[in-house]
mmCIF file of C-alpha atoms in Angstrom:
data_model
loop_
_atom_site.group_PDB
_atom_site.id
_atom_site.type_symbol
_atom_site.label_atom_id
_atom_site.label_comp_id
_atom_site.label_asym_id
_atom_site.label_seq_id
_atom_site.Cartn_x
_atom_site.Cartn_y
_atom_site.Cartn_z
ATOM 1 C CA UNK A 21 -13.459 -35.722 11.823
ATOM 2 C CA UNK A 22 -12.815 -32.866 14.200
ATOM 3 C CA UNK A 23 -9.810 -30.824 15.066
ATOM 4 C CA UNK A 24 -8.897 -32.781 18.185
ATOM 5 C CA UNK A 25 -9.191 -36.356 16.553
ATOM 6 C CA UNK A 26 -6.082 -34.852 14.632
ATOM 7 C CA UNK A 27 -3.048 -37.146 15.279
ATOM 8 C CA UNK A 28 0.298 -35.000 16.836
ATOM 9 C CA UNK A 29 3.071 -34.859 13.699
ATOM 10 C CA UNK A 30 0.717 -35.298 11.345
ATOM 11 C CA UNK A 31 1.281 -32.762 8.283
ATOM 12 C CA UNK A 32 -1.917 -29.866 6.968
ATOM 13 C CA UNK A 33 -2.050 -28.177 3.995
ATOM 14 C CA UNK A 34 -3.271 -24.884 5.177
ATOM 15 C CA UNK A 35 -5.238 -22.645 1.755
ATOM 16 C CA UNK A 36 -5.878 -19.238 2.383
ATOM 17 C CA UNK A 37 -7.947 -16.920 -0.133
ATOM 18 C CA UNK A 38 -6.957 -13.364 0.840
ATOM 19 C CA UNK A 39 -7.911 -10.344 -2.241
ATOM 20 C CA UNK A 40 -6.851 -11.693 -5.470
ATOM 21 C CA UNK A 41 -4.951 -14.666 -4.706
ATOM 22 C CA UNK A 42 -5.322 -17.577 -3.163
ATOM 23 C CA UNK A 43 -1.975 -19.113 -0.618
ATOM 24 C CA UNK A 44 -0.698 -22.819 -0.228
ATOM 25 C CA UNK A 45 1.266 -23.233 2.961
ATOM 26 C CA UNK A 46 2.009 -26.714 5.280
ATOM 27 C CA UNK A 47 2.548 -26.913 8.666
ATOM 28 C CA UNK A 48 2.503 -29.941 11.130
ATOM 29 C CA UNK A 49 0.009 -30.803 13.925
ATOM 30 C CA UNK A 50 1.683 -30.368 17.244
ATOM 31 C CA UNK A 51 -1.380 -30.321 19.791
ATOM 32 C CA UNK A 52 -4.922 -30.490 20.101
ATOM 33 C CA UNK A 53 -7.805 -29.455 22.160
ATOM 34 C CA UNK A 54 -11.810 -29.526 21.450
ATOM 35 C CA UNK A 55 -12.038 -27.278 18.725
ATOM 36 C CA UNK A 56 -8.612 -26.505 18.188
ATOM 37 C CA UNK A 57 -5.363 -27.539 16.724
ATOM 38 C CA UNK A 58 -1.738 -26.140 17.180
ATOM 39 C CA UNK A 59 0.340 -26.212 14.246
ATOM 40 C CA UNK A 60 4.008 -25.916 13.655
ATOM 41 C CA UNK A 61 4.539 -21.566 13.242
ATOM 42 C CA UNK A 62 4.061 -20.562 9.287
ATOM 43 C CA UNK A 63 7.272 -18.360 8.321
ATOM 44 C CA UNK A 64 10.157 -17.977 5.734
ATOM 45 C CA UNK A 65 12.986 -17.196 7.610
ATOM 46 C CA UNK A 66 12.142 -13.971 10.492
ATOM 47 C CA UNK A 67 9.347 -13.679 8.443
ATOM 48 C CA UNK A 68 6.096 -15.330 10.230
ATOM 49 C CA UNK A 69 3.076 -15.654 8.170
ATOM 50 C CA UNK A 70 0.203 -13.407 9.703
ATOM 51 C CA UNK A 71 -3.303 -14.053 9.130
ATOM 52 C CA UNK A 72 -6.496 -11.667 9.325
ATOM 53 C CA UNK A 73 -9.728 -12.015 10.474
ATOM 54 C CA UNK A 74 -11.040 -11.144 6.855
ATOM 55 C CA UNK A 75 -9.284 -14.434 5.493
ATOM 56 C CA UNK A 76 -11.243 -17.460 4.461
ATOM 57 C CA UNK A 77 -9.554 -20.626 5.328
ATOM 58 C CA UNK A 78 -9.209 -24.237 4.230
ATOM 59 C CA UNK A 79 -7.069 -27.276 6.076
ATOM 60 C CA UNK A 80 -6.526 -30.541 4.411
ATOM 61 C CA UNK A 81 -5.379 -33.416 6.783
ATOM 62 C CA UNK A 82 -4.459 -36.277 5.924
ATOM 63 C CA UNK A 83 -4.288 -39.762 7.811
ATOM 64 C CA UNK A 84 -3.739 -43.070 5.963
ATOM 65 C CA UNK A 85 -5.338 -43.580 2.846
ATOM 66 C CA UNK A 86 -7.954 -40.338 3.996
ATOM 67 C CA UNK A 87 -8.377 -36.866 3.606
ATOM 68 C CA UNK A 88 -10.452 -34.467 5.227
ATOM 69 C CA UNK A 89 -11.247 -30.688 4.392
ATOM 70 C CA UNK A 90 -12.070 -28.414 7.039
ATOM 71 C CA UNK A 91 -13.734 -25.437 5.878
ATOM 72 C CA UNK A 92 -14.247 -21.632 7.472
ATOM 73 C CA UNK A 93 -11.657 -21.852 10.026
ATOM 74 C CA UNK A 94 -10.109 -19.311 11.669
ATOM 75 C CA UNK A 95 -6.165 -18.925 12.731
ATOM 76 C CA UNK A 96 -4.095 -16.668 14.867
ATOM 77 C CA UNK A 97 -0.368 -16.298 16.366
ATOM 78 C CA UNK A 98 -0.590 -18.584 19.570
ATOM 79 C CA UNK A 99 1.626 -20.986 21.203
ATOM 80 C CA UNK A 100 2.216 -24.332 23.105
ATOM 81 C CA UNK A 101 4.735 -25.238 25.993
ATOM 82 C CA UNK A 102 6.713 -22.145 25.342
ATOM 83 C CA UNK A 103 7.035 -22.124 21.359
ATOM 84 C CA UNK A 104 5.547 -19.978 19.155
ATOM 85 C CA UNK A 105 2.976 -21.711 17.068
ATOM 86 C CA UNK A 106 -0.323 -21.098 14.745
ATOM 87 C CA UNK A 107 -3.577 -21.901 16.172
ATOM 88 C CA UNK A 108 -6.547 -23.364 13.782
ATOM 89 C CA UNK A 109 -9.839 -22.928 15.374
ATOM 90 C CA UNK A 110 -13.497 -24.335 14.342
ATOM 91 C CA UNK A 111 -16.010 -26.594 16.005
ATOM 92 C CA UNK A 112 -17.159 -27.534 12.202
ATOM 93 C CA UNK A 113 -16.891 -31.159 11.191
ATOM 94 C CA UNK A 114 -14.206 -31.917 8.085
ATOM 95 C CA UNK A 115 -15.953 -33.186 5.275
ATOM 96 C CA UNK A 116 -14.194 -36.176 3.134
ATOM 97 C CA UNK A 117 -11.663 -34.725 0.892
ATOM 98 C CA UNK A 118 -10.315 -36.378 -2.611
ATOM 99 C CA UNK A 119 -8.189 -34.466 -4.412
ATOM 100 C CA UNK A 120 -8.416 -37.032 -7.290
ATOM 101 C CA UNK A 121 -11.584 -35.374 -7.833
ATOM 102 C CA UNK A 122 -10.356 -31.657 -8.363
ATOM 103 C CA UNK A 123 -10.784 -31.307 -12.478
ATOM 104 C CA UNK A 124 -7.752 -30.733 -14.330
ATOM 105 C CA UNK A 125 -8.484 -28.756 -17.270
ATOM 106 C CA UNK A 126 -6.520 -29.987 -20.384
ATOM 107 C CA UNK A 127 -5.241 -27.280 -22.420
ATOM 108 C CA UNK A 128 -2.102 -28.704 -24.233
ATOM 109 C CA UNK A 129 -0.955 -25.105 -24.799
ATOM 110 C CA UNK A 130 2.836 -24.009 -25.457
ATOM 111 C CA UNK A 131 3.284 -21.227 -23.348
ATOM 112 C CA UNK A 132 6.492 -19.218 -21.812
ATOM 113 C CA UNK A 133 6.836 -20.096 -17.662
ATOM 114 C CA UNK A 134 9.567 -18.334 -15.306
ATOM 115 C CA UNK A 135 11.484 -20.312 -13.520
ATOM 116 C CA UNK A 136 13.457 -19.523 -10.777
ATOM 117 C CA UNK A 137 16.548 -21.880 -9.583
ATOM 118 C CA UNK A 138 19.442 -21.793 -7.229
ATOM 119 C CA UNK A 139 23.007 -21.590 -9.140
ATOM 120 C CA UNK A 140 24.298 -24.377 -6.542
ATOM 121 C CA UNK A 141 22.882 -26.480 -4.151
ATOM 122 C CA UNK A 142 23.866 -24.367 -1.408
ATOM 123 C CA UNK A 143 21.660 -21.675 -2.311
ATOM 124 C CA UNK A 144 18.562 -24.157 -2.385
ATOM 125 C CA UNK A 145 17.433 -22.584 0.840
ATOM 126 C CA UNK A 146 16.676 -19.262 -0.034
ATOM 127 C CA UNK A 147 13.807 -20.610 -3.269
ATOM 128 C CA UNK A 148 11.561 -20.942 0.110
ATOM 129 C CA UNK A 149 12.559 -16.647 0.692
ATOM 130 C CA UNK A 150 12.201 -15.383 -2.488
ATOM 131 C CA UNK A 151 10.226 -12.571 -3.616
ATOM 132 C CA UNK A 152 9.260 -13.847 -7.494
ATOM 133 C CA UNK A 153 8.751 -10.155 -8.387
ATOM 134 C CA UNK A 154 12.288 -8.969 -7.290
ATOM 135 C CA UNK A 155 14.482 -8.242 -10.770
ATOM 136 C CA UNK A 156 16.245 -10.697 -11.864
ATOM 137 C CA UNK A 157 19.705 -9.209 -10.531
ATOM 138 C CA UNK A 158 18.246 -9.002 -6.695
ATOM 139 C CA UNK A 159 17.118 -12.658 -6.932
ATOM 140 C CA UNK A 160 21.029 -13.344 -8.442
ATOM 141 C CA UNK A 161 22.720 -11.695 -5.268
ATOM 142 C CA UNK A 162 21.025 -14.392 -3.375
ATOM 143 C CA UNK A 163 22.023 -17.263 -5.542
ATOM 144 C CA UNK A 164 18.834 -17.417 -7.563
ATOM 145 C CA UNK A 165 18.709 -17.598 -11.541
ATOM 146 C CA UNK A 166 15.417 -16.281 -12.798
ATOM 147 C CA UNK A 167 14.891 -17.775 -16.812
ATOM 148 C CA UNK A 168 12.190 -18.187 -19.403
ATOM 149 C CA UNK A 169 10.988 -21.850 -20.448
ATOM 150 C CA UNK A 170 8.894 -22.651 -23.454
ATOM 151 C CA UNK A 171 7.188 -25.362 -22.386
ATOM 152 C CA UNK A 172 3.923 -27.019 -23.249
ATOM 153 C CA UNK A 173 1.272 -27.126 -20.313
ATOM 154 C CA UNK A 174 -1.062 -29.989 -20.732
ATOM 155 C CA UNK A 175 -3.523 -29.453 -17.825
ATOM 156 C CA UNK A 176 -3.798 -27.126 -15.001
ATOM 157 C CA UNK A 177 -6.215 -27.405 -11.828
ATOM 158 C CA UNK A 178 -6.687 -25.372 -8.852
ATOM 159 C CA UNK A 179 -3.942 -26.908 -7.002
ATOM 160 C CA UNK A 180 -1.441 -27.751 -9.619
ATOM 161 C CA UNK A 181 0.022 -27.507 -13.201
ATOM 162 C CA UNK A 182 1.506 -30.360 -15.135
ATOM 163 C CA UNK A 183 4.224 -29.595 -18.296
ATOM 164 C CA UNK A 184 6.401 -31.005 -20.737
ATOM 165 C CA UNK A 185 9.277 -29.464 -20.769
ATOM 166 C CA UNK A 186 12.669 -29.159 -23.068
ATOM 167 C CA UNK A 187 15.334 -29.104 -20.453
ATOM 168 C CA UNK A 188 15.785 -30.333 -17.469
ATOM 169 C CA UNK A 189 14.738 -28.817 -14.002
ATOM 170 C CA UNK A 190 14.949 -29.674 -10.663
ATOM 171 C CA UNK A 191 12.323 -30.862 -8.096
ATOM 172 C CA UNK A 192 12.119 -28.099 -5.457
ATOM 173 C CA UNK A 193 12.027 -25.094 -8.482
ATOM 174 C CA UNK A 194 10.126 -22.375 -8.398
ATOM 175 C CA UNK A 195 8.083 -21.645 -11.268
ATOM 176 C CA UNK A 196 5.469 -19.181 -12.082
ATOM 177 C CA UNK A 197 2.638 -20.170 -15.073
ATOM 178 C CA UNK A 198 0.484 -16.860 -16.568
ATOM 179 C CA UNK A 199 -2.514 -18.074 -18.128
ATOM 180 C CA UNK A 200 -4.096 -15.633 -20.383
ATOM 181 C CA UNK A 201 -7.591 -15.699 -20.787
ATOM 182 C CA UNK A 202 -9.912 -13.312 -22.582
ATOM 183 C CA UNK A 203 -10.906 -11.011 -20.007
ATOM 184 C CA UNK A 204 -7.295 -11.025 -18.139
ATOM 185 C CA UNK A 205 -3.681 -12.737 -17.291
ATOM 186 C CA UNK A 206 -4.207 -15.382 -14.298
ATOM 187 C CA UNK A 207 -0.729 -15.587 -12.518
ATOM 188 C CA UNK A 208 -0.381 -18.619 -10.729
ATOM 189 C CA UNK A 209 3.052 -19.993 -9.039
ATOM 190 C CA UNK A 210 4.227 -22.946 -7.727
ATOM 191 C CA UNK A 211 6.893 -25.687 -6.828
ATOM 192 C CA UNK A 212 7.874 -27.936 -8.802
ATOM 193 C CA UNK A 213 7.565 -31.714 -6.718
ATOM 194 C CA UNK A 214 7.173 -34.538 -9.522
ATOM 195 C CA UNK A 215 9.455 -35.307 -12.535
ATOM 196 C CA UNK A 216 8.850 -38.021 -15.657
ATOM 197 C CA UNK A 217 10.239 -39.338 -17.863
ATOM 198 C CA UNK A 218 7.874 -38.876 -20.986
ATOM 199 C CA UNK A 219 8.630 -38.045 -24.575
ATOM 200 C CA UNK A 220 6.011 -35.685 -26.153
ATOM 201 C CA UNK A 221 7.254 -34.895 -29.802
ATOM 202 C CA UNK A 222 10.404 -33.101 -28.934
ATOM 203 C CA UNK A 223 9.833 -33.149 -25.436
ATOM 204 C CA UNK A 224 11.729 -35.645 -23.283
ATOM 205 C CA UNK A 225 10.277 -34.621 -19.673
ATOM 206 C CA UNK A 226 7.424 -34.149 -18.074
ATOM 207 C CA UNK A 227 6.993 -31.951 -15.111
ATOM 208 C CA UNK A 228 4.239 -31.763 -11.753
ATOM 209 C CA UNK A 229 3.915 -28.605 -9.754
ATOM 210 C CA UNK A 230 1.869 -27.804 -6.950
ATOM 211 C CA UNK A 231 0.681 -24.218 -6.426
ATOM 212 C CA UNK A 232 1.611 -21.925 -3.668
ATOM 213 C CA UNK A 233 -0.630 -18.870 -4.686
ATOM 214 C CA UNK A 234 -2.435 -18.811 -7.730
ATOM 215 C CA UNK A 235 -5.364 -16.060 -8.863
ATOM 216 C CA UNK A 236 -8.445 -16.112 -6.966
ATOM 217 C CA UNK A 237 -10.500 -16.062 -10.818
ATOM 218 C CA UNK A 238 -7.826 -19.415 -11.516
ATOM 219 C CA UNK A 239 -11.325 -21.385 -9.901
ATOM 220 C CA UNK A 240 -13.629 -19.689 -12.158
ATOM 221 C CA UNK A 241 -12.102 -19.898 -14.730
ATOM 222 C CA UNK A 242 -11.627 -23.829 -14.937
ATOM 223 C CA UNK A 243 -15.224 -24.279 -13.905
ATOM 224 C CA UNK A 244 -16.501 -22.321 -16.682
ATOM 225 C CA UNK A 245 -14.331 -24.292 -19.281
ATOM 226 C CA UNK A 246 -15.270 -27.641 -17.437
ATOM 227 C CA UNK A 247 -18.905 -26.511 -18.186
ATOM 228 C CA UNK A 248 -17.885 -26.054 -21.921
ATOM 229 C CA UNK A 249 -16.780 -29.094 -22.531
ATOM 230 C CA UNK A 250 -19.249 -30.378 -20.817
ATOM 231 C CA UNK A 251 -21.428 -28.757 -23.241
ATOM 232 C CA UNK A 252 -19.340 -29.537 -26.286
ATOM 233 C CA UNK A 253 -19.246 -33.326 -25.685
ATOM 234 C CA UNK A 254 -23.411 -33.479 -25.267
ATOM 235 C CA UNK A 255 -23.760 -31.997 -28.975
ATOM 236 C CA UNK A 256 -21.531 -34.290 -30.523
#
């Protein structure tokens, strides 16, 4: 797969590792040339997302049943018949992609999450503006409620985070998960984009979240565990 056998309105996953975090974004393929793609323009309201040359970049398309990973790309500000737009650029191959592979570490581990939630539905546009650091009486004046969950987090992978939790939330929240590990906290947030139906002890739901920016380390960290287990299940 190359960037011009990329179909027009197809959607990316764009992952971009950038000092001690690592972005999600999407975008949508709206043309193609050898070696490059043009993709819908990355913002949050004025705000358009800029990239540097010092970024290292991953794009995930998908087409059917398959997935394919480009690796090592570069993007820039561009645009196409007169709109603004984000250019992808790379003359690399995409290798097969499953994310069925990624390894989600189980840690069944009660832990406290913040979530953040519009007061009304009207205010469900502004989750996509927030900044998740702003006190909790900023994020209010824009319709935002900022609140502590206990929940129970039974496995967490590089792209995602799965819960039970004791109240009900709403597809399209905001959450942020801070795992602590020995050596520091690993701050990793994300939308919330699956709910179940799943009773856990005194649990009654069961929540799916897909990062947006998680802690560079977050990789690390799961691959060292993976390796301990690993480890742990040849000695027994």
């Amino acid at each position: 797969m190359l960037l011009q056998e990329m179909k027009i309105g197809r959607g990316v996953e764009i992952y971009i590792t950038r000092d001690a975090y690592r972005y999600r974004v999407a975008s949508k393929v709206e043309g193609v040339a050898p070696g490059k793609a043009h993709v819908s323009l990355i913002s949050a309201g004025t705000r358009v997302f800029a990239f540097r040359p010092s970024d290292y970049i991953e794009v995930i398309y998908k087409e059917n049943d398959k997935m394919w990973k480009f690796s090592g790309v570069k993007m820039c500000l561009s645009a196409l018949d007169g709109f603004q737009t984000h250019l992808i650029e790379t003359t690399n191959e995409a290798e097969v992609f499953n994310r069925r592979d990624t390894f989600r570490l189980p840690i069944m581990t009660a832990m406290e999450i913040i979530r953040y939630s519009p007061v009304s539905s009207e205010y469900a546009g502004n989750l996509d503006r927030i900044n998740m650091d702003a006190p909790a009486q900023e994020l209010i004046l824009k319709g935002i409620e900022k609140s502590t969950v206990k929940v129970v987090v039974k496995d967490i992978s590089e792209s995602g985070v799965g819960f039970h939790s004791p109240i009900q939330m709403n597809v399209g929240d905001r959450v942020r998960v801070t795992l602590k590990t020995k050596t520091s906290n690993l701050i990793c947030d994300g939308v919330i984009i699956r709910e179940v139906e799943q009773i856990w002890g005194k649990y009654k739901l069961f929540y799916g979240g897909t990062f947006t920016k998680v802690d560079k380390n977050l990789a690390k960290f799961i691959f060292a565990q993976q390796r301990l287990l690993l480890s742990k299940g040849r000695t027994t």
